[in-house]
PDB file of C-alpha atoms and ligand atoms in Angstrom:
ATOM      1  CA  MET A   1     -38.355  -9.196  20.794  1.00  0.00           C
ATOM      2  CA  THR A   2     -39.636 -12.760  21.296  1.00  0.00           C
ATOM      3  CA  PHE A   3     -37.332 -15.332  20.134  1.00  0.00           C
ATOM      4  CA  THR A   4     -39.719 -16.315  17.251  1.00  0.00           C
ATOM      5  CA  SER A   5     -40.133 -12.977  15.951  1.00  0.00           C
ATOM      6  CA  PHE A   6     -36.173 -12.247  16.144  1.00  0.00           C
ATOM      7  CA  HIS A   7     -36.523 -15.904  14.317  1.00  0.00           C
ATOM      8  CA  SER A   8     -38.359 -14.069  11.620  1.00  0.00           C
ATOM      9  CA  THR A   9     -36.821 -11.101  11.329  1.00  0.00           C
ATOM     10  CA  PHE A  10     -33.372 -12.904  10.861  1.00  0.00           C
ATOM     11  CA  LEU A  11     -34.867 -14.789   8.331  1.00  0.00           C
ATOM     12  CA  VAL A  12     -36.198 -11.596   6.379  1.00  0.00           C
ATOM     13  CA  VAL A  13     -33.064 -10.699   6.317  1.00  0.00           C
ATOM     14  CA  LEU A  14     -31.309 -13.046   5.055  1.00  0.00           C
ATOM     15  CA  LEU A  15     -33.761 -13.556   2.155  1.00  0.00           C
ATOM     16  CA  LEU A  16     -33.101  -9.306   1.606  1.00  0.00           C
ATOM     17  CA  ALA A  17     -29.258  -9.789   1.408  1.00  0.00           C
ATOM     18  CA  SER A  18     -29.435 -13.070  -0.889  1.00  0.00           C
ATOM     19  CA  SER A  19     -31.829 -11.252  -3.458  1.00  0.00           C
ATOM     20  CA  CYS A  20     -29.788  -7.783  -3.150  1.00  0.00           C
ATOM     21  CA  SER A  21     -26.434 -10.557  -4.842  1.00  0.00           C
ATOM     22  CA  HIS A  22     -28.087 -11.402  -7.539  1.00  0.00           C
ATOM     23  CA  GLY A  23     -25.974 -10.160 -10.811  1.00  0.00           C
ATOM     24  CA  GLN A  24     -23.271  -8.626  -8.410  1.00  0.00           C
ATOM     25  CA  ASP A  25     -19.055  -9.822  -8.647  1.00  0.00           C
ATOM     26  CA  THR A  26     -18.885 -12.421  -6.341  1.00  0.00           C
ATOM     27  CA  HIS A  27     -15.002 -12.635  -6.878  1.00  0.00           C
ATOM     28  CA  GLN A  28     -14.495  -9.217  -5.282  1.00  0.00           C
ATOM     29  CA  ASN A  29     -12.565  -8.806  -2.214  1.00  0.00           C
ATOM     30  CA  PRO A  30     -14.721  -9.503   0.497  1.00  0.00           C
ATOM     31  CA  ALA A  31     -13.641  -6.638   2.072  1.00  0.00           C
ATOM     32  CA  THR A  32     -14.496  -4.743  -0.314  1.00  0.00           C
ATOM     33  CA  ALA A  33     -17.746  -5.856  -1.583  1.00  0.00           C
ATOM     34  CA  GLY A  34     -20.114  -3.746  -0.804  1.00  0.00           C
ATOM     35  CA  ASN A  35     -18.213  -1.636   1.415  1.00  0.00           C
ATOM     36  CA  GLN A  36     -15.440   0.800  -0.640  1.00  0.00           C
ATOM     37  CA  THR A  37     -13.862   2.320   2.477  1.00  0.00           C
ATOM     38  CA  ALA A  38     -12.560  -1.015   3.679  1.00  0.00           C
ATOM     39  CA  ILE A  39      -9.192  -3.304   2.714  1.00  0.00           C
ATOM     40  CA  VAL A  40      -7.535  -5.948   3.400  1.00  0.00           C
ATOM     41  CA  VAL A  41      -3.600  -5.335   3.704  1.00  0.00           C
ATOM     42  CA  TYR A  42      -0.917  -7.895   5.010  1.00  0.00           C
ATOM     43  CA  ASN A  43       0.266  -7.061   8.666  1.00  0.00           C
ATOM     44  CA  PRO A  44       4.409  -8.604   7.903  1.00  0.00           C
ATOM     45  CA  ILE A  45       4.269  -8.430  11.890  1.00  0.00           C
ATOM     46  CA  SER A  46       1.387 -10.740  13.148  1.00  0.00           C
ATOM     47  CA  LYS A  47       1.710 -12.467   9.868  1.00  0.00           C
ATOM     48  CA  ARG A  48      -1.788 -12.221   9.726  1.00  0.00           C
ATOM     49  CA  ASP A  49      -4.337 -10.255   6.442  1.00  0.00           C
ATOM     50  CA  THR A  50      -5.992  -7.301   8.778  1.00  0.00           C
ATOM     51  CA  THR A  51      -8.990  -5.562   7.334  1.00  0.00           C
ATOM     52  CA  MET A  52      -8.301  -1.853   7.695  1.00  0.00           C
ATOM     53  CA  GLU A  53      -9.982   1.582   6.326  1.00  0.00           C
ATOM     54  CA  LYS A  54      -9.008   2.955   3.404  1.00  0.00           C
ATOM     55  CA  VAL A  55      -7.758   6.306   3.512  1.00  0.00           C
ATOM     56  CA  THR A  56      -9.130   9.199   1.478  1.00  0.00           C
ATOM     57  CA  LYS A  57      -7.926  12.873   2.368  1.00  0.00           C
ATOM     58  CA  THR A  58      -8.105  16.414   0.553  1.00  0.00           C
ATOM     59  CA  ASP A  59      -5.684  17.653  -0.593  1.00  0.00           C
ATOM     60  CA  GLU A  60      -5.786  20.619   2.180  1.00  0.00           C
ATOM     61  CA  GLN A  61      -5.748  17.530   5.090  1.00  0.00           C
ATOM     62  CA  TRP A  62      -2.503  15.442   3.309  1.00  0.00           C
ATOM     63  CA  LEU A  63      -0.809  19.471   3.332  1.00  0.00           C
ATOM     64  CA  ASP A  64      -1.265  19.540   7.012  1.00  0.00           C
ATOM     65  CA  GLU A  65       0.844  16.394   7.440  1.00  0.00           C
ATOM     66  CA  LEU A  66       3.422  15.926   4.817  1.00  0.00           C
ATOM     67  CA  SER A  67       6.028  18.532   3.888  1.00  0.00           C
ATOM     68  CA  SER A  68       5.566  19.877   0.424  1.00  0.00           C
ATOM     69  CA  GLU A  69       8.045  17.643  -1.211  1.00  0.00           C
ATOM     70  CA  GLU A  70       6.673  14.579   0.277  1.00  0.00           C
ATOM     71  CA  PHE A  71       3.113  15.779  -0.674  1.00  0.00           C
ATOM     72  CA  ARG A  72       4.199  16.763  -4.024  1.00  0.00           C
ATOM     73  CA  ILE A  73       5.906  13.616  -4.394  1.00  0.00           C
ATOM     74  CA  ALA A  74       3.110  10.833  -2.926  1.00  0.00           C
ATOM     75  CA  ARG A  75       0.003  13.246  -3.636  1.00  0.00           C
ATOM     76  CA  LYS A  76       1.175  14.230  -6.848  1.00  0.00           C
ATOM     77  CA  LYS A  77       3.235  11.463  -8.421  1.00  0.00           C
ATOM     78  CA  GLY A  78       6.262  13.472  -8.146  1.00  0.00           C
ATOM     79  CA  THR A  79       9.921  11.637  -8.066  1.00  0.00           C
ATOM     80  CA  GLU A  80      12.980  13.067  -5.785  1.00  0.00           C
ATOM     81  CA  ARG A  81      16.022  13.389  -7.185  1.00  0.00           C
ATOM     82  CA  ALA A  82      18.277  10.313  -7.555  1.00  0.00           C
ATOM     83  CA  PHE A  83      21.040   9.968  -4.199  1.00  0.00           C
ATOM     84  CA  THR A  84      18.896  12.463  -2.222  1.00  0.00           C
ATOM     85  CA  GLY A  85      16.273  10.427  -0.416  1.00  0.00           C
ATOM     86  CA  LYS A  86      16.623   9.575   2.907  1.00  0.00           C
ATOM     87  CA  TYR A  87      17.007   5.336   2.295  1.00  0.00           C
ATOM     88  CA  TRP A  88      18.476   5.268  -0.827  1.00  0.00           C
ATOM     89  CA  ASN A  89      21.473   4.213   1.647  1.00  0.00           C
ATOM     90  CA  HIS A  90      19.565   3.364   4.500  1.00  0.00           C
ATOM     91  CA  HIS A  91      20.860  -0.354   5.391  1.00  0.00           C
ATOM     92  CA  ASP A  92      18.721  -1.211   8.906  1.00  0.00           C
ATOM     93  CA  ASP A  93      16.897  -4.033   9.960  1.00  0.00           C
ATOM     94  CA  GLY A  94      13.222  -3.256  10.028  1.00  0.00           C
ATOM     95  CA  THR A  95      10.366  -2.713   7.768  1.00  0.00           C
ATOM     96  CA  TYR A  96       9.328   0.728   5.512  1.00  0.00           C
ATOM     97  CA  THR A  97       5.495   1.279   5.777  1.00  0.00           C
ATOM     98  CA  CYS A  98       3.194   4.590   3.876  1.00  0.00           C
ATOM     99  CA  ARG A  99       4.162   7.635   4.604  1.00  0.00           C
ATOM    100  CA  CYS A 100       0.557   8.758   4.326  1.00  0.00           C
ATOM    101  CA  CYS A 101      -1.214   6.113   5.762  1.00  0.00           C
ATOM    102  CA  GLY A 102       1.534   3.880   8.071  1.00  0.00           C
ATOM    103  CA  SER A 103       0.535   0.078   6.253  1.00  0.00           C
ATOM    104  CA  TYR A 104       3.507  -2.089   5.692  1.00  0.00           C
ATOM    105  CA  LEU A 105       4.952  -2.166   2.434  1.00  0.00           C
ATOM    106  CA  PHE A 106       8.617  -3.211   2.124  1.00  0.00           C
ATOM    107  CA  SER A 107      10.622  -5.207   4.297  1.00  0.00           C
ATOM    108  CA  SER A 108      14.720  -4.575   4.445  1.00  0.00           C
ATOM    109  CA  SER A 109      15.295  -8.076   3.693  1.00  0.00           C
ATOM    110  CA  THR A 110      14.393  -7.359   0.136  1.00  0.00           C
ATOM    111  CA  LYS A 111      16.347  -4.458  -0.118  1.00  0.00           C
ATOM    112  CA  TYR A 112      19.249  -4.275  -2.190  1.00  0.00           C
ATOM    113  CA  GLU A 113      22.014  -2.026  -3.766  1.00  0.00           C
ATOM    114  CA  SER A 114      20.417  -1.486  -7.228  1.00  0.00           C
ATOM    115  CA  GLY A 115      22.956   1.655  -8.256  1.00  0.00           C
ATOM    116  CA  SER A 116      19.990   4.021  -9.152  1.00  0.00           C
ATOM    117  CA  GLY A 117      19.804   6.267  -6.355  1.00  0.00           C
ATOM    118  CA  TRP A 118      16.618   5.387  -5.191  1.00  0.00           C
ATOM    119  CA  PRO A 119      15.894   2.931  -2.643  1.00  0.00           C
ATOM    120  CA  SER A 120      15.110  -0.422  -4.056  1.00  0.00           C
ATOM    121  CA  PHE A 121      13.432  -3.952  -3.139  1.00  0.00           C
ATOM    122  CA  TYR A 122      13.070  -7.001  -5.050  1.00  0.00           C
ATOM    123  CA  ASP A 123       9.535  -7.713  -3.301  1.00  0.00           C
ATOM    124  CA  VAL A 124       7.063  -6.057  -1.314  1.00  0.00           C
ATOM    125  CA  VAL A 125       5.372  -7.157   1.603  1.00  0.00           C
ATOM    126  CA  SER A 126       2.479  -8.600   0.093  1.00  0.00           C
ATOM    127  CA  SER A 127       0.830  -8.343  -3.139  1.00  0.00           C
ATOM    128  CA  LYS A 128      -2.422  -7.118  -1.475  1.00  0.00           C
ATOM    129  CA  ASN A 129      -1.005  -3.514   0.286  1.00  0.00           C
ATOM    130  CA  VAL A 130       0.149  -2.047  -3.214  1.00  0.00           C
ATOM    131  CA  ARG A 131      -2.098  -1.469  -6.809  1.00  0.00           C
ATOM    132  CA  LEU A 132      -0.158  -1.528  -9.835  1.00  0.00           C
ATOM    133  CA  GLU A 133      -1.189   0.811 -12.645  1.00  0.00           C
ATOM    134  CA  SER A 134      -0.173   1.862 -16.143  1.00  0.00           C
ATOM    135  CA  ASP A 135       1.827   4.788 -16.545  1.00  0.00           C
ATOM    136  CA  PHE A 136       2.548   6.606 -19.986  1.00  0.00           C
ATOM    137  CA  ALA A 137       3.828  10.083 -18.232  1.00  0.00           C
ATOM    138  CA  LEU A 138       7.478   9.987 -19.775  1.00  0.00           C
ATOM    139  CA  GLY A 139       5.505   8.487 -23.586  1.00  0.00           C
ATOM    140  CA  VAL A 140       7.058   4.950 -22.680  1.00  0.00           C
ATOM    141  CA  GLU A 141       4.608   2.446 -20.478  1.00  0.00           C
ATOM    142  CA  ARG A 142       5.886   2.045 -17.220  1.00  0.00           C
ATOM    143  CA  THR A 143       4.039   0.146 -13.718  1.00  0.00           C
ATOM    144  CA  GLU A 144       2.670   2.798 -11.365  1.00  0.00           C
ATOM    145  CA  VAL A 145       3.082   1.752  -7.811  1.00  0.00           C
ATOM    146  CA  LEU A 146       0.735   2.892  -5.343  1.00  0.00           C
ATOM    147  CA  CYS A 147      -0.390   2.085  -1.764  1.00  0.00           C
ATOM    148  CA  ALA A 148      -3.575   0.181  -1.989  1.00  0.00           C
ATOM    149  CA  ARG A 149      -5.279   1.030   1.357  1.00  0.00           C
ATOM    150  CA  CYS A 150      -4.207   5.449   0.674  1.00  0.00           C
ATOM    151  CA  ASP A 151      -3.578   5.705  -3.252  1.00  0.00           C
ATOM    152  CA  ALA A 152       0.081   7.106  -2.188  1.00  0.00           C
ATOM    153  CA  HIS A 153       2.231   7.418  -5.402  1.00  0.00           C
ATOM    154  CA  LEU A 154       5.633   5.281  -4.027  1.00  0.00           C
ATOM    155  CA  GLY A 155       7.454   5.031  -7.370  1.00  0.00           C
ATOM    156  CA  HIS A 156       7.507   2.257 -10.130  1.00  0.00           C
ATOM    157  CA  VAL A 157       8.743  -1.362 -10.471  1.00  0.00           C
ATOM    158  CA  PHE A 158      10.739  -2.742 -13.534  1.00  0.00           C
ATOM    159  CA  ASP A 159      11.559  -6.354 -14.437  1.00  0.00           C
ATOM    160  CA  ASP A 160      15.676  -5.398 -14.281  1.00  0.00           C
ATOM    161  CA  GLY A 161      15.684  -6.776 -10.376  1.00  0.00           C
ATOM    162  CA  PRO A 162      17.517  -9.746  -8.680  1.00  0.00           C
ATOM    163  CA  ARG A 163      15.991 -13.043  -8.042  1.00  0.00           C
ATOM    164  CA  PRO A 164      14.131 -14.550  -7.079  1.00  0.00           C
ATOM    165  CA  THR A 165      12.016 -12.252  -8.211  1.00  0.00           C
ATOM    166  CA  GLY A 166      13.809 -10.418 -11.565  1.00  0.00           C
ATOM    167  CA  LEU A 167      11.747  -7.253 -10.091  1.00  0.00           C
ATOM    168  CA  ARG A 168      12.844  -3.927  -8.733  1.00  0.00           C
ATOM    169  CA  TYR A 169      11.153  -2.188  -6.922  1.00  0.00           C
ATOM    170  CA  CYS A 170      12.374   1.872  -7.143  1.00  0.00           C
ATOM    171  CA  ILE A 171      10.694   3.606  -4.414  1.00  0.00           C
ATOM    172  CA  ASN A 172      10.924   7.451  -3.424  1.00  0.00           C
ATOM    173  CA  SER A 173      12.000   7.491   0.433  1.00  0.00           C
ATOM    174  CA  ALA A 174       9.604  11.069   0.745  1.00  0.00           C
ATOM    175  CA  SER A 175       6.896   8.734   0.160  1.00  0.00           C
ATOM    176  CA  MET A 176       7.845   5.989   3.068  1.00  0.00           C
ATOM    177  CA  SER A 177       8.651   6.141   7.133  1.00  0.00           C
ATOM    178  CA  PHE A 178      10.765   3.186   8.639  1.00  0.00           C
ATOM    179  CA  VAL A 179      10.077   1.197  11.631  1.00  0.00           C
ATOM    180  CA  PRO A 180      13.364   0.054  12.902  1.00  0.00           C
ATOM    181  CA  LYS A 181      12.941  -3.614  14.060  1.00  0.00           C
ATOM    182  CA  GLN A 182      13.257  -3.579  17.689  1.00  0.00           C
ATOM    183  CA  ASP A 183      10.394  -1.014  17.727  1.00  0.00           C
ATOM    184  CA  GLU A 184       7.932  -3.383  15.400  1.00  0.00           C
ATOM    185  CA  ALA A 185       4.360  -3.964  16.670  1.00  0.00           C
ATOM    186  CA  PRO A 186       1.658  -5.660  15.402  1.00  0.00           C
TER     187      PRO A 186
HETATM  188 ZN1  LIG B 201      -0.656   4.761   2.280  1.00  0.00          ZN
END
């Protein structure tokens, strides 16, 4: 290809791209605009935003990777019984990740004793890494917390947490894995 033909091809592509963008919402996350399979999440180890593929799997695929209890909770919006999960009384330093897709969710530095019997945090590693949705399942409005990358059900967030946020992220152990601080890698 000559320089001139490359140049004119490039111009045509530019023109097509600009004509296609008319009428679109220009406030979308740039990673998801025109590409519903990518998402920007924050990596607290490298301290950078990272573009990752969204994770979408069938129930059969999830059942191959999760225990039946993890599947019931993380993929079907279940709840583990209080004081039974593996992390409600877990105090090691490190990062809690999504059991389903590995995305970083919570730091041990924001975990606190809520007395509820579920792992409780007063903040997420980044609001980019979770998605919040209204949930009326119990007849009252609650705010469900989901993994932004794979839509796993994590738990709920309430406004009776400690300072500085005043929030209590009440999360199922079964929806998380734990990466000890010494094993953390970007
Ligand atoms: Zn996930």
